[in-house]
Short mmCIF file of C-alpha atoms in Angstrom, two decimals:
data_model
loop_
_atom_site.label_atom_id
_atom_site.label_comp_id
_atom_site.label_asym_id
_atom_site.label_seq_id
_atom_site.Cartn_x
_atom_site.Cartn_y
_atom_site.Cartn_z
CA MET J 1 -51.70 -9.33 -121.54
CA GLN J 2 -51.90 -12.73 -123.22
CA HIS J 3 -54.25 -15.56 -122.23
CA ARG J 4 -53.98 -19.34 -122.24
CA GLU J 5 -56.62 -22.05 -122.05
CA LEU J 6 -56.86 -24.06 -118.85
CA GLY J 7 -56.64 -27.67 -120.00
CA ASN J 8 -59.29 -28.16 -122.67
CA SER J 9 -62.00 -26.56 -120.52
CA GLY J 10 -62.51 -23.53 -122.75
CA VAL J 11 -61.66 -21.32 -119.76
CA GLU J 12 -58.99 -18.76 -120.57
CA VAL J 13 -56.74 -17.33 -117.87
CA SER J 14 -54.43 -14.33 -118.05
CA GLU J 15 -50.80 -15.44 -118.18
CA ILE J 16 -50.21 -13.44 -115.02
CA GLY J 17 -52.78 -13.94 -112.30
CA PHE J 18 -53.66 -12.33 -108.97
CA GLY J 19 -52.90 -14.62 -106.04
CA ALA J 20 -55.50 -13.43 -103.55
CA TRP J 21 -53.95 -15.03 -100.48
CA VAL J 22 -52.33 -11.59 -100.16
CA VAL J 23 -55.71 -10.01 -99.30
CA GLY J 24 -57.78 -11.07 -96.33
CA THR J 25 -54.70 -12.06 -94.30
CA ASP J 26 -51.70 -10.24 -92.85
CA TRP J 27 -49.20 -12.89 -93.89
CA TRP J 28 -47.82 -10.69 -96.68
CA GLY J 29 -48.26 -7.31 -95.03
CA ASP J 30 -51.21 -5.68 -93.33
CA ARG J 31 -53.63 -3.59 -95.38
CA SER J 32 -57.17 -2.32 -94.96
CA ASP J 33 -60.07 -3.87 -96.88
CA GLU J 34 -60.29 -0.66 -98.90
CA GLN J 35 -56.63 -0.94 -99.87
CA ALA J 36 -57.08 -4.61 -100.75
CA VAL J 37 -60.06 -3.86 -102.99
CA GLY J 38 -58.02 -1.13 -104.64
CA MET J 39 -55.19 -3.58 -105.37
CA VAL J 40 -57.56 -5.99 -107.10
CA GLU J 41 -59.09 -3.19 -109.16
CA GLU J 42 -55.62 -1.98 -110.12
CA ALA J 43 -54.65 -5.48 -111.23
CA LEU J 44 -57.79 -5.80 -113.36
CA ASP J 45 -57.03 -2.46 -114.98
CA ALA J 46 -53.54 -3.79 -115.80
CA GLY J 47 -55.02 -6.81 -117.59
CA VAL J 48 -54.60 -9.33 -114.77
CA THR J 49 -57.97 -11.03 -115.13
CA TYR J 50 -57.30 -14.41 -113.50
CA VAL J 51 -58.03 -14.06 -109.77
CA ASP J 52 -57.09 -17.00 -107.55
CA THR J 53 -58.48 -17.02 -104.01
CA GLY J 54 -59.52 -19.64 -101.45
CA ASP J 55 -62.10 -19.92 -98.71
CA VAL J 56 -59.50 -20.44 -95.98
CA TYR J 57 -57.62 -17.19 -96.74
CA GLY J 58 -58.60 -15.01 -93.84
CA HIS J 59 -61.36 -17.54 -93.11
CA GLY J 60 -63.56 -16.15 -95.84
CA ASP J 61 -62.27 -12.57 -95.77
CA SER J 62 -60.32 -12.87 -99.02
CA GLU J 63 -63.39 -14.14 -100.88
CA GLU J 64 -65.51 -11.28 -99.53
CA ILE J 65 -62.89 -8.73 -100.60
CA ILE J 66 -62.67 -10.27 -104.06
CA GLY J 67 -66.46 -10.29 -104.32
CA GLU J 68 -66.55 -6.58 -103.52
CA ALA J 69 -63.67 -5.77 -105.88
CA ILE J 70 -65.23 -7.48 -108.89
CA ASP J 71 -68.74 -6.18 -108.30
CA GLY J 72 -69.86 -4.84 -111.65
CA ARG J 73 -66.87 -6.40 -113.40
CA ARG J 74 -67.68 -10.10 -113.04
CA ASP J 75 -67.65 -10.67 -116.79
CA GLU J 76 -64.04 -9.38 -116.95
CA VAL J 77 -62.76 -11.88 -114.40
CA THR J 78 -61.73 -15.51 -114.57
CA LEU J 79 -62.53 -16.32 -110.95
CA SER J 80 -61.04 -19.22 -109.02
CA THR J 81 -61.46 -20.33 -105.43
CA LYS J 82 -60.48 -23.34 -103.35
CA ILE J 83 -62.24 -25.49 -100.77
CA GLY J 84 -61.22 -28.37 -98.51
CA TYR J 85 -59.99 -26.87 -95.23
CA ASP J 86 -62.43 -26.87 -92.31
CA PHE J 87 -61.82 -23.46 -90.78
CA TYR J 88 -65.40 -23.21 -89.60
CA ASP J 89 -64.83 -25.55 -86.65
CA ASN J 90 -61.09 -25.05 -86.10
CA PRO J 91 -59.15 -21.97 -84.95
CA GLN J 92 -56.10 -20.81 -86.89
CA ALA J 93 -52.83 -21.26 -85.00
CA GLY J 94 -50.25 -19.00 -86.64
CA HIS J 95 -49.38 -20.36 -90.07
CA GLY J 96 -50.18 -23.93 -89.11
CA GLU J 97 -52.21 -26.14 -91.42
CA LEU J 98 -55.87 -26.61 -90.51
CA PRO J 99 -57.68 -29.96 -90.61
CA LYS J 100 -59.10 -30.86 -94.01
CA GLU J 101 -62.57 -32.15 -94.79
CA LEU J 102 -63.29 -33.72 -98.15
CA ASN J 103 -66.60 -35.53 -97.71
CA GLU J 104 -69.39 -34.61 -100.10
CA GLU J 105 -71.61 -32.95 -97.49
CA TYR J 106 -68.85 -30.65 -96.24
CA LEU J 107 -67.66 -29.77 -99.74
CA THR J 108 -71.20 -28.87 -100.78
CA GLU J 109 -71.69 -26.57 -97.80
CA ALA J 110 -68.26 -25.00 -98.28
CA PHE J 111 -68.81 -24.38 -101.99
CA GLU J 112 -72.19 -22.74 -101.41
CA ALA J 113 -70.66 -20.53 -98.71
CA SER J 114 -67.89 -19.50 -101.11
CA LEU J 115 -70.42 -18.54 -103.78
CA ASP J 116 -72.25 -16.41 -101.22
CA ARG J 117 -69.09 -14.60 -100.12
CA LEU J 118 -67.99 -14.04 -103.71
CA ASP J 119 -71.52 -12.85 -104.56
CA THR J 120 -71.67 -14.97 -107.68
CA ASP J 121 -73.63 -17.98 -108.88
CA TYR J 122 -70.63 -19.69 -110.48
CA VAL J 123 -66.84 -19.81 -110.44
CA ASP J 124 -64.69 -20.26 -113.50
CA VAL J 125 -62.26 -22.54 -111.65
CA LEU J 126 -62.82 -24.56 -108.47
CA GLN J 127 -59.78 -26.16 -106.86
CA LEU J 128 -59.45 -28.74 -104.14
CA HIS J 129 -57.15 -27.20 -101.56
CA ASN J 130 -54.17 -29.39 -100.65
CA ALA J 131 -56.21 -32.58 -100.75
CA ASP J 132 -54.40 -35.87 -100.12
CA VAL J 133 -54.65 -38.31 -102.99
CA ASP J 134 -56.65 -40.83 -100.97
CA GLU J 135 -59.19 -38.13 -99.99
CA VAL J 136 -60.20 -37.53 -103.60
CA THR J 137 -62.50 -40.52 -103.88
CA PRO J 138 -64.67 -41.44 -106.88
CA GLU J 139 -67.59 -39.92 -104.98
CA VAL J 140 -65.76 -36.60 -104.61
CA ARG J 141 -64.83 -36.63 -108.28
CA ASP J 142 -68.46 -37.34 -109.22
CA LEU J 143 -69.61 -34.38 -107.11
CA LEU J 144 -67.13 -32.06 -108.81
CA ALA J 145 -68.20 -33.34 -112.23
CA GLU J 146 -71.83 -32.68 -111.28
CA TRP J 147 -71.05 -29.04 -110.46
CA LYS J 148 -69.21 -28.73 -113.74
CA ALA J 149 -72.17 -30.21 -115.62
CA ASP J 150 -74.69 -27.83 -114.02
CA GLY J 151 -72.60 -24.77 -114.87
CA ARG J 152 -71.65 -23.67 -111.37
CA VAL J 153 -68.04 -24.61 -112.13
CA ARG J 154 -66.41 -24.21 -115.54
CA ALA J 155 -63.05 -25.87 -114.81
CA LEU J 156 -61.55 -27.95 -111.99
CA GLY J 157 -58.14 -27.82 -110.39
CA TRP J 158 -56.08 -29.41 -107.63
CA ALA J 159 -53.96 -26.98 -105.60
CA LEU J 160 -50.92 -28.59 -103.98
CA GLY J 161 -49.07 -27.63 -100.84
CA PRO J 162 -48.60 -26.19 -98.34
CA SER J 163 -44.90 -26.93 -98.67
CA ILE J 164 -43.12 -27.48 -101.98
CA GLY J 165 -45.74 -29.73 -103.49
CA TRP J 166 -47.09 -33.26 -103.26
CA LEU J 167 -45.99 -35.50 -106.08
CA ALA J 168 -48.64 -38.23 -105.93
CA GLU J 169 -51.43 -35.65 -105.81
CA GLY J 170 -50.14 -33.75 -108.82
CA ASP J 171 -49.75 -36.95 -110.79
CA ALA J 172 -53.34 -37.86 -109.92
CA ALA J 173 -54.56 -34.46 -111.12
CA VAL J 174 -52.82 -35.09 -114.44
CA GLU J 175 -54.27 -38.61 -114.66
CA TYR J 176 -57.89 -37.95 -113.61
CA GLU J 177 -59.91 -36.60 -116.51
CA GLU J 178 -62.04 -34.37 -114.26
CA PHE J 179 -59.15 -31.99 -113.52
CA ASP J 180 -58.09 -29.24 -115.89
CA ALA J 181 -55.24 -27.83 -113.80
CA VAL J 182 -52.72 -28.57 -111.09
CA GLN J 183 -51.36 -25.68 -109.02
CA THR J 184 -47.92 -25.97 -107.45
CA VAL J 185 -44.91 -24.03 -106.24
CA PHE J 186 -42.73 -23.63 -109.33
CA ASN J 187 -39.87 -21.25 -109.94
CA LEU J 188 -36.29 -21.10 -111.20
CA PHE J 189 -34.87 -22.12 -107.83
CA GLU J 190 -37.61 -24.58 -106.79
CA GLN J 191 -38.22 -26.56 -109.95
CA GLU J 192 -39.48 -29.80 -108.41
CA PRO J 193 -42.08 -31.11 -108.61
CA GLY J 194 -43.21 -28.55 -111.20
CA ARG J 195 -40.89 -29.75 -113.93
CA HIS J 196 -41.90 -33.34 -113.12
CA PHE J 197 -45.54 -32.44 -113.83
CA VAL J 198 -44.58 -30.65 -117.04
CA GLU J 199 -42.72 -33.74 -118.20
CA THR J 200 -45.58 -36.04 -117.16
CA ILE J 201 -48.09 -33.93 -119.07
CA ARG J 202 -45.89 -34.06 -122.16
CA GLU J 203 -45.23 -37.77 -121.95
CA SER J 204 -48.85 -38.71 -121.26
CA GLY J 205 -50.39 -36.33 -123.78
CA SER J 206 -52.62 -34.95 -121.01
CA ASP J 207 -54.47 -31.66 -121.48
CA THR J 208 -53.84 -30.66 -117.86
CA SER J 209 -52.40 -27.19 -117.30
CA VAL J 210 -50.02 -26.03 -114.58
CA ILE J 211 -50.71 -22.94 -112.48
CA ALA J 212 -47.40 -21.77 -111.03
CA ARG J 213 -47.39 -20.14 -107.62
CA VAL J 214 -44.48 -18.60 -105.66
CA PRO J 215 -42.78 -17.70 -108.97
CA HIS J 216 -40.33 -15.40 -107.17
CA SER J 217 -39.13 -18.00 -104.67
CA SER J 218 -40.49 -16.19 -101.62
CA GLY J 219 -38.83 -12.87 -102.36
CA LEU J 220 -35.49 -13.88 -103.87
CA LEU J 221 -36.23 -13.57 -107.57
CA ASN J 222 -38.04 -10.24 -107.18
CA GLU J 223 -35.22 -9.11 -104.85
CA GLN J 224 -37.64 -8.04 -102.15
CA VAL J 225 -35.67 -10.15 -99.68
CA THR J 226 -32.01 -9.11 -99.78
CA PRO J 227 -29.09 -9.59 -97.36
CA ASP J 228 -30.26 -6.39 -95.62
CA THR J 229 -33.89 -7.50 -95.18
CA VAL J 230 -35.14 -8.24 -91.66
CA LEU J 231 -38.22 -10.47 -91.76
CA GLU J 232 -40.77 -9.93 -89.01
CA ASP J 233 -41.85 -12.93 -86.95
CA GLY J 234 -45.30 -12.85 -88.55
CA ASP J 235 -43.93 -12.82 -92.09
CA HIS J 236 -44.89 -15.99 -93.93
CA ARG J 237 -41.31 -16.35 -95.22
CA SER J 238 -39.60 -16.23 -91.84
CA HIS J 239 -39.81 -20.02 -91.52
CA ARG J 240 -37.13 -20.43 -94.20
CA PRO J 241 -33.64 -21.25 -92.87
CA LYS J 242 -31.03 -18.51 -93.26
CA GLU J 243 -28.94 -20.86 -95.41
CA TRP J 244 -31.73 -20.92 -97.96
CA TYR J 245 -31.60 -17.15 -98.39
CA GLU J 246 -27.79 -17.01 -98.38
CA THR J 247 -27.49 -19.55 -101.19
CA GLY J 248 -30.43 -17.92 -102.95
CA TRP J 249 -28.65 -14.58 -103.21
CA GLU J 250 -25.70 -16.35 -104.81
CA LYS J 251 -28.04 -17.98 -107.31
CA VAL J 252 -29.55 -14.60 -108.20
CA ASP J 253 -26.07 -13.29 -109.00
CA ALA J 254 -25.49 -16.32 -111.25
CA ILE J 255 -28.49 -15.45 -113.44
CA ARG J 256 -27.99 -11.70 -113.81
CA PHE J 257 -27.70 -12.23 -117.56
CA LEU J 258 -31.51 -12.55 -117.69
CA GLU J 259 -31.91 -8.83 -117.00
CA ASP J 260 -30.13 -7.69 -120.16
CA PRO J 261 -30.73 -10.25 -122.92
CA ASP J 262 -30.24 -7.93 -125.87
CA HIS J 263 -27.63 -5.63 -124.32
CA SER J 264 -30.08 -2.77 -123.85
CA GLU J 265 -30.18 -1.65 -120.25
CA GLY J 266 -33.49 -2.21 -118.49
CA THR J 267 -34.86 -4.79 -120.92
CA ARG J 268 -36.21 -7.03 -118.16
CA THR J 269 -36.18 -6.94 -114.39
CA MET J 270 -35.23 -10.11 -112.55
CA ALA J 271 -38.83 -10.44 -111.37
CA GLN J 272 -40.12 -10.22 -114.94
CA ALA J 273 -37.51 -12.71 -116.17
CA ALA J 274 -38.59 -15.22 -113.52
CA ILE J 275 -42.17 -15.02 -114.82
CA ARG J 276 -41.05 -15.26 -118.45
CA TRP J 277 -39.06 -18.42 -117.66
CA LEU J 278 -42.18 -20.11 -116.33
CA LEU J 279 -44.21 -19.02 -119.35
CA ALA J 280 -41.59 -20.59 -121.60
CA HIS J 281 -43.34 -23.87 -120.69
CA ASP J 282 -46.45 -24.28 -122.83
CA GLU J 283 -48.00 -26.35 -120.04
CA VAL J 284 -47.98 -23.36 -117.66
CA ALA J 285 -51.27 -21.53 -118.16
CA SER J 286 -50.87 -18.80 -115.54
CA VAL J 287 -48.29 -17.52 -113.07
CA THR J 288 -49.63 -16.09 -109.80
CA PRO J 289 -47.10 -13.82 -108.07
CA THR J 290 -47.78 -12.29 -104.68
CA PHE J 291 -48.50 -8.64 -105.41
CA ARG J 292 -47.93 -6.47 -102.35
CA ASP J 293 -48.70 -3.05 -103.82
CA GLY J 294 -49.31 -1.07 -106.99
CA ASP J 295 -45.62 -1.03 -107.93
CA ASP J 296 -45.58 -4.84 -107.99
CA ILE J 297 -48.72 -4.91 -110.11
CA ALA J 298 -47.30 -2.46 -112.64
CA GLU J 299 -43.95 -4.26 -112.94
CA TRP J 300 -45.06 -7.85 -112.95
CA SER J 301 -48.11 -7.45 -115.17
CA ALA J 302 -45.74 -5.83 -117.68
CA ALA J 303 -43.81 -9.12 -117.84
CA ALA J 304 -46.25 -10.02 -120.62
CA ASP J 305 -44.64 -7.31 -122.75
CA VAL J 306 -40.92 -7.96 -122.18
CA PRO J 307 -38.85 -10.32 -124.37
CA PRO J 308 -39.48 -14.02 -123.73
CA VAL J 309 -36.66 -16.21 -122.47
CA SER J 310 -34.70 -17.30 -125.52
CA ASP J 311 -33.73 -20.89 -126.26
CA ALA J 312 -30.09 -20.04 -125.51
CA GLU J 313 -31.03 -18.47 -122.16
CA TYR J 314 -33.25 -21.42 -121.30
CA ASP J 315 -30.46 -23.90 -122.05
CA ARG J 316 -27.99 -21.87 -120.00
CA LEU J 317 -30.40 -21.92 -117.07
CA GLU J 318 -30.87 -25.67 -117.46
CA ALA J 319 -27.12 -26.18 -117.23
CA LEU J 320 -26.88 -23.93 -114.16
CA TYR J 321 -29.75 -25.73 -112.43
CA ALA J 322 -28.12 -29.12 -113.11
CA ARG J 323 -24.97 -27.82 -111.38
CA ASN J 324 -26.93 -26.29 -108.51
CA PHE J 325 -25.87 -22.88 -109.85
CA ASP J 326 -22.27 -23.85 -108.96
CA ILE J 327 -23.04 -23.71 -105.24
CA ASP J 328 -21.70 -26.59 -103.15
CA ARG J 329 -23.34 -25.68 -99.83
CA ASP J 330 -26.58 -27.03 -98.38
CA ASP J 331 -29.46 -24.58 -98.53
CA GLY J 332 -31.33 -26.26 -95.67
CA MET J 333 -34.36 -27.00 -97.84
CA ASP J 334 -33.68 -30.45 -99.26
CA VAL J 335 -37.17 -31.57 -98.32
CA LEU J 336 -40.29 -32.15 -100.33
CA ARG J 337 -43.49 -32.90 -98.50
CA THR J 338 -45.43 -35.84 -99.85
CA SER J 339 -48.49 -37.79 -98.78
CA VAL J 340 -46.81 -41.17 -99.10
CA ASP J 341 -43.65 -40.67 -97.06
CA GLY J 342 -41.36 -40.08 -99.97
CA GLU J 343 -41.98 -43.30 -101.87
CA ASP J 344 -43.42 -41.42 -104.85
CA ILE J 345 -40.45 -39.06 -104.86
CA GLU J 346 -37.98 -41.94 -104.79
CA ALA J 347 -39.84 -43.74 -107.56
CA ALA J 348 -39.69 -40.59 -109.70
CA GLY J 349 -35.95 -40.36 -109.21
CA LEU J 350 -36.08 -36.89 -107.68
CA ASP J 351 -33.20 -35.76 -105.50
CA LYS J 352 -35.44 -34.95 -102.58
CA ARG J 353 -36.61 -36.59 -99.39
CA ALA J 354 -39.83 -36.46 -97.43
CA ALA J 355 -40.18 -33.70 -94.88
CA SER J 356 -40.10 -34.80 -91.27
CA TYR J 357 -43.21 -32.79 -90.27
#
């Protein structure tokens, strides 16, 4: 496993991280707490030392599971959590988004509660969870800087979502000097706004890093969702339109060349190639796939050891992406949620529109 620095914070993260939204909730399959702890321990043994959780995952359950899993191994782990959703006073309705609270008093209470659940006196990375750009006031930034100065936080991030990223927020994370990282959905099929942030970082000379989530495009690029897959109603991916999956399978077929780059069978799996493509961007510090079991951990952590995407492969993928992988049908997902009704997207020249919800 290789490691990369998060911004210029001095905090190093494993190139492949553990997205801990998979534990503490049943959105990606139901498992016991004992099984969840075992998954985290297995990932650590495989060299996956960056663990990315959040207080709202399972309303604190994910943090408690992570705290138990890393007990006695805290010095091996680059630990990240997120705060900003008020789940204490609001019930969860399915997969709906909870109200956010970003005032200094709430953030302080939430952060202290997270430290208690994680059973630690500091986190390596603290991220604001899906905060709107106008919620991150100078006072909030001062509070975060204070925690960084007193050692309870080593690096700061801004996690975007819950849909395919908020452009103005990511740009602010790159601009504001307090933030070391911006986390966003980023994969071969869903490249915006991730590639926009990569380009902005390059053009501005910023030290901000990108943490890429959903690297397998919700099951397409790891081929865990195929034409024969039936998604249960409770599955987090069941909200996607069927057209999105149908066009996605065609796209997977168009990039089969990634599995056999040097004409030796079994060189890379599609899932590993998807991770390697993201890591071809120097600005991407860590990729956090959604591990479901030990087989996923073994395969995807091994992506660090397979051949990187070559320049020729990268250029071929760029050409395919520019042609929409030679697919002329709508995938039903030409939306990009934004906090300013699409004006930032239009100004950036992205071929997207604001979501209607």
